[in-house]
XYZ file of C-alpha atoms in Angstrom:
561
model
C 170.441 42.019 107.002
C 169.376 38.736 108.303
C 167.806 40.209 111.520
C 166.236 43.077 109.481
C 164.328 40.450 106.949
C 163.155 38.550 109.971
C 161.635 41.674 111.690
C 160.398 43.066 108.824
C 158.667 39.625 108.080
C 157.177 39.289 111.623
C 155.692 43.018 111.543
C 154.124 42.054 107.855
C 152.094 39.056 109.408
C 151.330 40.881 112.597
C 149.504 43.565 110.395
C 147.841 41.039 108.043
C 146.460 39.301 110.889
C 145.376 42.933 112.851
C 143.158 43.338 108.927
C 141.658 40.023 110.369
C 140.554 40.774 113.408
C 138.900 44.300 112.505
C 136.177 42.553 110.886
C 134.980 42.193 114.330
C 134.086 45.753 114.971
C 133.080 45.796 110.870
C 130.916 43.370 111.600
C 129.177 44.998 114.800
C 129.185 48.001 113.167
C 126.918 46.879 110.226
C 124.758 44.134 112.400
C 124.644 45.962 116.013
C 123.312 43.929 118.882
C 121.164 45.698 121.938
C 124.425 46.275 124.077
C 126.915 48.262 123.124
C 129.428 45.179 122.995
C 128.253 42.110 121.268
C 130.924 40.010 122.782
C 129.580 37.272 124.912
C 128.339 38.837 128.755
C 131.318 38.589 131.018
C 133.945 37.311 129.233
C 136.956 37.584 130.411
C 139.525 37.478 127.202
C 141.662 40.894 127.304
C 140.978 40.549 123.298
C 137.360 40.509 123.150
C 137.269 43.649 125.269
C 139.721 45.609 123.068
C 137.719 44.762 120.261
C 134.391 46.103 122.475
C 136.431 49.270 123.325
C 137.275 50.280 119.605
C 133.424 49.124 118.195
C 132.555 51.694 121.069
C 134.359 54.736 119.779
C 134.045 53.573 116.002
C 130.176 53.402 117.079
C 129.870 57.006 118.812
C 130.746 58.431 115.475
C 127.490 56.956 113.977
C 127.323 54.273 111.556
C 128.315 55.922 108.536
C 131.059 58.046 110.182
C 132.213 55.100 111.738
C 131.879 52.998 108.622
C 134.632 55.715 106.889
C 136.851 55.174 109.418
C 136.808 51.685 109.573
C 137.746 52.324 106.054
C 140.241 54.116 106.329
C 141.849 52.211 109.800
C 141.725 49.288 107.306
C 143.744 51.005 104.067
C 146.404 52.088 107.091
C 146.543 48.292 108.026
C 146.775 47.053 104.297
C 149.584 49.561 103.956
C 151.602 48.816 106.378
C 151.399 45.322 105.386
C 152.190 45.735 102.345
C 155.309 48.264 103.509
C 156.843 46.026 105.617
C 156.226 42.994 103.166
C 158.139 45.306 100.462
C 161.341 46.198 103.297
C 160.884 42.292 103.923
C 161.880 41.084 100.532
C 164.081 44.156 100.049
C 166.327 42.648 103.506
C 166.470 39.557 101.514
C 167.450 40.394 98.146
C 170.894 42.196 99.988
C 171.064 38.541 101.232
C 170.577 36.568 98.415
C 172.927 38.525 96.273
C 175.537 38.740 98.742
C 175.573 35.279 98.696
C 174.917 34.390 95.280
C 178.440 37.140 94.726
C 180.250 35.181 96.796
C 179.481 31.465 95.657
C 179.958 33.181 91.853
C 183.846 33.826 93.037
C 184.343 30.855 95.230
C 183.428 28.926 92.101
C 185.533 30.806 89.769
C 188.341 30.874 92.736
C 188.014 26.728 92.724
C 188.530 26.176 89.059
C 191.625 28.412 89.094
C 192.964 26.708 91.657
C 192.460 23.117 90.389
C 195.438 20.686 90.065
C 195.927 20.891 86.017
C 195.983 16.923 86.416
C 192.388 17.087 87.934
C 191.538 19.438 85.390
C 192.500 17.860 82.619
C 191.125 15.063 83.479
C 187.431 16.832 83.796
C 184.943 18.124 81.208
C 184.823 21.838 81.269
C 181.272 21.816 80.489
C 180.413 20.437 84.184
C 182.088 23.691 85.834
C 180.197 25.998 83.219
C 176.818 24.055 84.052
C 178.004 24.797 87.583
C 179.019 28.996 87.105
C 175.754 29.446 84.989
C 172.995 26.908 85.548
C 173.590 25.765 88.959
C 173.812 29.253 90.569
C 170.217 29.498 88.940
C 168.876 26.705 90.640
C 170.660 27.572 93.848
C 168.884 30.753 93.818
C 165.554 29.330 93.109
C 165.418 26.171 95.253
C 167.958 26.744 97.904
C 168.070 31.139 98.908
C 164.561 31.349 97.493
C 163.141 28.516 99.599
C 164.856 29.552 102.888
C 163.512 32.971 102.666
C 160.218 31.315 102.150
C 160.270 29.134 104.949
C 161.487 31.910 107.190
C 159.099 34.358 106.182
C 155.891 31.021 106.347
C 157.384 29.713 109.654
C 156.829 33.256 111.374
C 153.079 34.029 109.877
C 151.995 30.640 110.721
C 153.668 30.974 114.116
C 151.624 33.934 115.169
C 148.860 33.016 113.612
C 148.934 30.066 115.322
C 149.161 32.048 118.962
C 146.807 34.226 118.124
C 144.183 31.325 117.205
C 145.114 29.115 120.210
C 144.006 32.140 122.192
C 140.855 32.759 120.656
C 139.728 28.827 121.086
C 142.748 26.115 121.965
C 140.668 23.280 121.001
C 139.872 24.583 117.846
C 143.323 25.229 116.898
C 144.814 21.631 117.717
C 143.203 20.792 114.363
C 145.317 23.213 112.583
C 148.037 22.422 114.279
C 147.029 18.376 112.502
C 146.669 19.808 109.412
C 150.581 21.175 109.711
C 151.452 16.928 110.684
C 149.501 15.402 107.724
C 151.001 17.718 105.515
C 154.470 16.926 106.392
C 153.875 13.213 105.970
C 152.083 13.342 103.394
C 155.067 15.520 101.410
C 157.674 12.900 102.888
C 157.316 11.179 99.769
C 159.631 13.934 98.198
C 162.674 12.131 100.021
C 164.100 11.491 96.619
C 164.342 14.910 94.733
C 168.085 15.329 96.413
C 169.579 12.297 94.311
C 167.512 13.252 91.464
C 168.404 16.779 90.948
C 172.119 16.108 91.615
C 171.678 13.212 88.818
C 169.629 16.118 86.896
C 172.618 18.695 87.372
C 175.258 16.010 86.178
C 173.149 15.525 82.767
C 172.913 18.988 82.548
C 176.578 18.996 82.421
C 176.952 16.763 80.062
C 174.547 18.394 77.841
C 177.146 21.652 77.452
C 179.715 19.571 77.362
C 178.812 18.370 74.574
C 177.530 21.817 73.250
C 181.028 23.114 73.718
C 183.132 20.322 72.223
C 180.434 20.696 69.154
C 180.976 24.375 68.964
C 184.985 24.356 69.693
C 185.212 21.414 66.962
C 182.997 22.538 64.558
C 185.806 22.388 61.619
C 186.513 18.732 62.405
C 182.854 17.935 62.158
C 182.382 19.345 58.989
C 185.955 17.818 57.862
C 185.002 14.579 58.786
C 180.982 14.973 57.702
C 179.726 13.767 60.952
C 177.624 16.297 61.567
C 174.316 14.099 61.663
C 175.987 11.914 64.412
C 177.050 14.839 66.811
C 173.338 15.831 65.951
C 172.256 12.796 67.010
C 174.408 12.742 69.898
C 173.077 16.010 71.073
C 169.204 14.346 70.756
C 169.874 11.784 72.683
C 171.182 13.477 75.702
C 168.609 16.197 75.544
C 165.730 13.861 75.290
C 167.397 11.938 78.483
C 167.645 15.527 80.296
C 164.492 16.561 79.813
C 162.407 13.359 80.750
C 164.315 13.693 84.218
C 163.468 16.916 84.323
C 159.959 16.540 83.835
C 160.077 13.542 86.274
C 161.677 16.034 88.798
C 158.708 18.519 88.187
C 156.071 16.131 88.560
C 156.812 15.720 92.148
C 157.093 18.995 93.636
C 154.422 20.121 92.027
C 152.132 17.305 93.735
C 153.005 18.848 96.822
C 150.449 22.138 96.475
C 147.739 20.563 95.484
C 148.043 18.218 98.429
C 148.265 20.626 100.845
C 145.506 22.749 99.076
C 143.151 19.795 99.413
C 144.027 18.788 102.921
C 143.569 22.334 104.075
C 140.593 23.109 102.503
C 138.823 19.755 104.035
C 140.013 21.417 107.827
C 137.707 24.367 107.107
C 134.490 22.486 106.251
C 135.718 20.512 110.148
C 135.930 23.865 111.690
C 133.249 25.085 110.201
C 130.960 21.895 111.446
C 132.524 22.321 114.501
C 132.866 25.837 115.266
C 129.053 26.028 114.631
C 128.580 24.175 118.116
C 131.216 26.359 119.405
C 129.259 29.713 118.687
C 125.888 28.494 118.870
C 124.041 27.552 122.458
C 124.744 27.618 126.061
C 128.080 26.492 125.701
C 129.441 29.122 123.140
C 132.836 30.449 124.333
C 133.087 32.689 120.631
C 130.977 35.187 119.671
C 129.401 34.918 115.678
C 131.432 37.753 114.566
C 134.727 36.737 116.811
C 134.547 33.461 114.483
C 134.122 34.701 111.093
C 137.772 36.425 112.350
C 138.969 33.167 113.751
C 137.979 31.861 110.165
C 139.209 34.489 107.851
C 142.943 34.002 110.448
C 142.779 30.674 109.431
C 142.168 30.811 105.733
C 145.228 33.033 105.691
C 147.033 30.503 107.717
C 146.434 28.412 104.376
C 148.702 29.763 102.438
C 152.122 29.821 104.500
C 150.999 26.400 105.575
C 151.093 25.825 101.569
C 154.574 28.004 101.182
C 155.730 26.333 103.507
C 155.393 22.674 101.954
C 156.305 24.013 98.172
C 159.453 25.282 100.019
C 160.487 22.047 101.899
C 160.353 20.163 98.238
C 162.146 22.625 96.518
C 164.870 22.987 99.701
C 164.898 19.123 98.998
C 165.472 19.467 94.900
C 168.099 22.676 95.990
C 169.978 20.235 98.216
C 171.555 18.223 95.285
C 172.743 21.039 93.411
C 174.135 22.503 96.814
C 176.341 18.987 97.703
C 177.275 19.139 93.986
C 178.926 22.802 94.168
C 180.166 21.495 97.421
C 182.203 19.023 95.897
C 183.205 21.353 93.151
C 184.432 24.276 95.116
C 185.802 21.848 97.922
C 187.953 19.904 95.241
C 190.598 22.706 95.433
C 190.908 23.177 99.143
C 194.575 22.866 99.534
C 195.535 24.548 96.477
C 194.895 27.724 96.876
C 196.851 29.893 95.057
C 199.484 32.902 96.443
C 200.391 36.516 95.254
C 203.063 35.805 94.044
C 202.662 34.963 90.415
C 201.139 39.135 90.223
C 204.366 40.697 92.169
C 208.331 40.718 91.331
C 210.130 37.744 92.716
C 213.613 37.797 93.341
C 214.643 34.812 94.603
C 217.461 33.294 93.265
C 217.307 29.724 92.387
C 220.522 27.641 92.724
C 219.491 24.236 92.519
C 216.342 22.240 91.189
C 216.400 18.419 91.888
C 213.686 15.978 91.716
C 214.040 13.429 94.431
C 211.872 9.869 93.736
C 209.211 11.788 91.774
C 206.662 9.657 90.559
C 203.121 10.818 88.152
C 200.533 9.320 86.695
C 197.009 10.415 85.253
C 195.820 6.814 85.812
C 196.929 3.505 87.731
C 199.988 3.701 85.469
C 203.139 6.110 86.409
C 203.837 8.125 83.166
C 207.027 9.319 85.560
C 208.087 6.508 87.794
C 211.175 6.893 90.611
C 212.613 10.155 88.740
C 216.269 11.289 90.801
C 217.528 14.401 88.629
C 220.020 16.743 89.389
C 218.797 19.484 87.438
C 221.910 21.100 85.897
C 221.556 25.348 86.389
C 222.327 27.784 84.041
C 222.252 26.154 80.617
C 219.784 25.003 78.410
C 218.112 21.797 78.623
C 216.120 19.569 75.533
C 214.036 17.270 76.983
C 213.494 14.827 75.104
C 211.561 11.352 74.262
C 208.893 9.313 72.487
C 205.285 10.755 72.062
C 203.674 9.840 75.345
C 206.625 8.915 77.225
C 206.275 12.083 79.863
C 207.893 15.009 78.078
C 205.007 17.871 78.688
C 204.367 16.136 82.186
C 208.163 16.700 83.021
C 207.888 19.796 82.405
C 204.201 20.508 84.270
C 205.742 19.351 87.056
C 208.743 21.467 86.792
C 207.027 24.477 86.836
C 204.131 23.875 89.208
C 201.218 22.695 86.715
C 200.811 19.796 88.950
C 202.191 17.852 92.067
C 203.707 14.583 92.005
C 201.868 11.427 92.988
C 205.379 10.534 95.367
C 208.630 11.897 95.813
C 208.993 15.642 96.198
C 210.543 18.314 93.805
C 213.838 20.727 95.471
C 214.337 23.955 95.208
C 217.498 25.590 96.470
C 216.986 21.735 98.998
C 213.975 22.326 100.066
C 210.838 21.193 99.015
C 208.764 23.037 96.985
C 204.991 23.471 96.054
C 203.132 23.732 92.704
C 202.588 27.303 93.773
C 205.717 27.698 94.882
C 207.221 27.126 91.327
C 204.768 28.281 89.263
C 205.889 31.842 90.913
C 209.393 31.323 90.050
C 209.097 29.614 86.801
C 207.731 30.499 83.573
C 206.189 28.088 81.345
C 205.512 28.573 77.772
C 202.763 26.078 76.567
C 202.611 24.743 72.953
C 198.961 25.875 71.667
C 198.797 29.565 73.718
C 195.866 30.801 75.239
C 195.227 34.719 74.776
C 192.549 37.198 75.804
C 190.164 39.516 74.266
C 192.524 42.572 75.184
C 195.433 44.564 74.127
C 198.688 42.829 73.071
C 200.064 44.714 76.132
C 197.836 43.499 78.490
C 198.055 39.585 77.508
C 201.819 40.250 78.132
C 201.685 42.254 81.169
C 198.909 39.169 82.608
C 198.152 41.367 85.730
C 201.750 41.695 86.749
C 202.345 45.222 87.655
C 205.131 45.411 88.397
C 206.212 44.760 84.907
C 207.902 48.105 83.184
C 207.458 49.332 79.847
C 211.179 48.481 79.210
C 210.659 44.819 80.458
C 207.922 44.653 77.378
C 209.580 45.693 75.163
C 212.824 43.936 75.577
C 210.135 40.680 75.643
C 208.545 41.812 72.464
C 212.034 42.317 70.646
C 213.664 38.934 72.098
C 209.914 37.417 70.799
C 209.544 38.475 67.404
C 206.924 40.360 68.711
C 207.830 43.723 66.799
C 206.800 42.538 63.562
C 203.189 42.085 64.293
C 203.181 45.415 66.402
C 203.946 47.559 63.237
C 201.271 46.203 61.185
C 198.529 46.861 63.783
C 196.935 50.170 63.699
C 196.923 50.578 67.407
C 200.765 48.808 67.713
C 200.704 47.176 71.653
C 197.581 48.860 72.144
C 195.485 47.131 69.622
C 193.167 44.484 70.334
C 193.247 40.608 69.255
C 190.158 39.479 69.768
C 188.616 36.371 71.432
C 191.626 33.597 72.072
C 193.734 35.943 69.893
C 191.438 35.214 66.702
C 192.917 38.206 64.776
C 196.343 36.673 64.976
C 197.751 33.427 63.360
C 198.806 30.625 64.948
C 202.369 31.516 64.588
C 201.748 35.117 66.389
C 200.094 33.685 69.113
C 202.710 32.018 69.914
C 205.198 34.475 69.904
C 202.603 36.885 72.233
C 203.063 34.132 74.506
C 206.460 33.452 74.349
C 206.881 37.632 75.256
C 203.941 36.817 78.277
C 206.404 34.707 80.015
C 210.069 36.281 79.260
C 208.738 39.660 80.285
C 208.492 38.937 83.986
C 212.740 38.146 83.400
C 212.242 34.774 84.959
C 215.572 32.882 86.207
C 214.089 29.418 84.790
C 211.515 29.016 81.865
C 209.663 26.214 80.255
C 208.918 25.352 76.811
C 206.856 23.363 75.700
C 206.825 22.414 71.861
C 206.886 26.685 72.609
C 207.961 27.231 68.849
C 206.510 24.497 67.031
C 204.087 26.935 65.043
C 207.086 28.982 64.382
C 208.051 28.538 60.734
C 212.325 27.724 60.567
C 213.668 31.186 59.752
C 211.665 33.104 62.776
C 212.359 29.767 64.773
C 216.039 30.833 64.224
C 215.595 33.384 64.846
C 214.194 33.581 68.743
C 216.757 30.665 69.645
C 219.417 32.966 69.176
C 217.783 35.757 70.581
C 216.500 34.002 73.563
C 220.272 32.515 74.042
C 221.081 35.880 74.237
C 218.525 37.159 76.665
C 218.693 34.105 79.087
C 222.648 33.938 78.241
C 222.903 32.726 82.178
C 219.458 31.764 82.754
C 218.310 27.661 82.861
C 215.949 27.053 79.988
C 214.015 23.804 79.239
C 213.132 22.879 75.824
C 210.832 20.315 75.296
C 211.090 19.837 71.385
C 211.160 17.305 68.532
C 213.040 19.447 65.601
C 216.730 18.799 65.513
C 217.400 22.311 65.111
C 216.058 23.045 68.055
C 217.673 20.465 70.026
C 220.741 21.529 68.186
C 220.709 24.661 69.966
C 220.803 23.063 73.808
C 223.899 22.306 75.791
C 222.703 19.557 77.188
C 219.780 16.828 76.551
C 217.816 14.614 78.881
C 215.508 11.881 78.175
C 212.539 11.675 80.073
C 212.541 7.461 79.444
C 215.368 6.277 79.966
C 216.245 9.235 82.938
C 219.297 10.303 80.995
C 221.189 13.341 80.782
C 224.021 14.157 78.882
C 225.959 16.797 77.646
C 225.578 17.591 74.390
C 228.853 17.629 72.139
């Protein structure tokens, strides 16, 4: 595709330029000197005598014969032009949304895979600003601006050749203009930083937008509406005088070059005049006016050209930023195994001088636990003291700081156990689909009996039979038709449908009211008889429930009597 939009480029200057030069024999044809070639008397250039031979054949026809075909040689010349400038940007659209396809999934491949540490510890905003807004710019300043510079550097290129052969000396002021105007667009050294400090804000700016949107019950709760409003001013008044900043200086770079190239022709003009006129004329008049017209449509790639360089220069900052984005996750990328049956038997889980910390500060410091199989497990401890971070860890959320994390005795990744353990969060995240498909999650291999065993040990059947579509039936964005309390239980069936030998909870049932609480503990017991389970919980009934208890402070674990 590449190669293609390159050839079809070349061939789309080479006919422009061949529009040029028939003004020769247009010209001869309408002002005919006393020979039959008005080229100067023995010249030797192979060009100036092709042009002679086809004013002689266009001038056997007669004048207004020949004038027709002229016509006509010229609309075949205009069309093929414009052909081959239509397969040209045709080439380069398959390239440009090739690419743009795979940066789109590259991004979306990168957030997936972050470390939920390094996640949480982002604003979400900054990776939509990056799926949505920075793929924009990329296309305009980065794919856009190549293709220009391609398609400019190969019309100015041959037009260049072809006007060092009609008069070298001539041409080494075009080839100054080319200089000038690159120095004197040098000035746009800056735009990088700036539009990578322009991205950022951008960021921020939807950030904000979403927390606004996502929180818009608190606001109104808390009647601070007026200060998120404010809020929202302030960093959109910031963002756009940056913006405008940003605009002010590429757009200083065409009317630059449109000035510097426009004084060259009044100097070739001046000087071309001594190069046509007396003794010492190498060009003939109408040779020139074709050596002109070449170089006025040299003017505009020449301009192309420097509008593309600033905008490659603006491009550049949003390409390092999505650099950094999608190059955050290297490392981490994630295995098939979560979407196929895994039937490895785990034996042992021991955590061997683990330490974690979202800051300077260990929340987990120098953990050795024998994880005891087979049972279930509260985990418990004060608010803050490591109890969800436990039991990230645990089932491949994140990876510890130090220390490394055993399964069966050897060590283990986050992948690794987040294939082989299930994790039940405490506020559940659903999909706009069926009930069966958020509990199915792309796993296949999952049967019909596995669901509904998971919907029966989840309390699931309940909300089934008051659906009009039962498991077929649609909940809306984040589950929106559903309460709180069925959410929860829709996830809870998500993760004990894939029959998983270990699973996490996390606060899992805390929007469970008592009696359905009661429920799922004993059915769970029953379904995970002599599976381990890990309860992270505050309600005594739940804890209650456990065999044995371990305290995430304190690094105790007992058995509970």
């Amino acid at each position: 595709m590449v190669s293609a939009f390159i050839l079809t480029s070349a061939v789309a200057a080479l006919f422009t330029m061949g529009s040029a030069l028939s003004v020769t024999d247009f010209l001869q044809l309408i002002f005919p000197s006393d020979s039959s070639a008005s080229m100067l008397k023995g010249a030797s250039n192979p060009l100036m005598r092709l042009l002679d031979k086809v004013y002689v054949v266009l001038a056997a026809q007669g004048t207004t014969k020949a004038l027709v075909l002229y016509a006509l040689l010229l609309l075949v010349l205009y069309g093929m032009k414009n052909l081959f400038s239509y397969l040209s940007a045709v080439e380069f659209s398959n390239v440009k949304t090739s690419v743009l396809r795979s940066l789109r999934n590259l991004l979306h491949r990168s957030a997936t895979n972050q470390d939920f540490a390094s996640w949480s510890s982002q604003r979400q905003g900054q990776w939509l600003s990056a799926m949505s807004n920075d793929v924009v710019e990329y296309e305009a300043n980065v794919l856009d601006s190549l293709r220009m510079i391609v398609s400019s550097s190969l019309t100015m290129i041959i037009y260049v050749i072809m006007l060092l052969y009609l008069d070298w000396k001539l041409t080494l002021l075009v080839v100054f203009v080319m200089l000038v105007g690159t120095l004197l667009l040098s000035a746009s050294r800056r735009l990088k930083r700036r539009s990578r400090q322009l991205q950022a804000l951008n960021g921020e700016l939807l950030s904000t937008t979403q927390e606004t949107i996502d929180s818009l019950k608190e606001i109104k709760a808390a009647t601070a509406i007026e200060y998120v409003n404010h809020r929202q001013r302030e960093q959109n008044s910031l963002f756009t005088k940056r913006r405008i900043s940003l605009y002010r200086q590429i757009y200083a770079a065409s009317p630059l070059s449109d000035f510097v190239g426009n004084t060259i022709v009044v100097v070739i003009l001046i000087i071309g005049a001594y190069r046509v006129l007396g003794d010492a004329a190498t060009l003939s008049a109408s040779l020139f006016v074709s050596y002109i017209m070449i170089y006025v449509l040299l003017l505009t790639p020449i301009k192309d050209f420097s509008n593309a360089i600033a905008q490659l220069k603006k491009g550049r900052g949003v390409e390092d930023r999505l650099h950094e984005m999608t190059s955050a996750a290297k490392g981490q990328e994630s295995t098939p195994g979560g979407g196929v049956e895994n039937k490895e038997v785990i034996d042992s889980i021991t955590f061997k001088d683990v330490c974690f910390g979202y800051g300077e500060n260990d929340v987990i410091s120098h953990l050795d636990l024998e994880l005891p199989m087979h049972c279930h497990i509260a985990v418990i401890g004060e608010s803050g003291s490591g109890k969800s971070t436990f039991g990230r860890l645990l089932s491949g959320l994140m990876e510890p700081r130090s220390g490394a994390i055993l399964i069966n005795g050897h060590t283990s990744s986050a992948m690794e156990r987040a294939s082989l353990i299930a994790y039940i969060p405490q506020e559940p995240m659903l999909f706009n689909d069926s009930i069966e498909e958020n509990i199915r999650f792309g796993r296949e291999w999952i049967s019909q009996d596995d669901i509904a065993e998971a919907v029966r040990v989840a309390q699931v059947s309940s909300i089934v039979d008051n659906l009009p579509n039962g498991l077929q039936s649609y909940i809306g964005d984040g589950g929106c038709l559903l309460s709180g309390g069925e959410r929860q239980r829709v996830s809870i069936a998500r993760a004990l449908a894939g029959k998983p030998e270990v699973v996490v909870m996390d606060e899992a049932t805390a929007a469970l009211d008592a009696a359905t609480e009661s429920q799922f503990t004993l059915s769970l017991r029953q379904m995970l008889l002599n599976h381990t389970v890990v309860i992270i919980a505050h309600r005594a009934s739940t804890i209650a429930s456990c065999d044995k208890i371990f305290d995430v402070k304190s690094h105790l674990l007992k058995t509970i009597v």
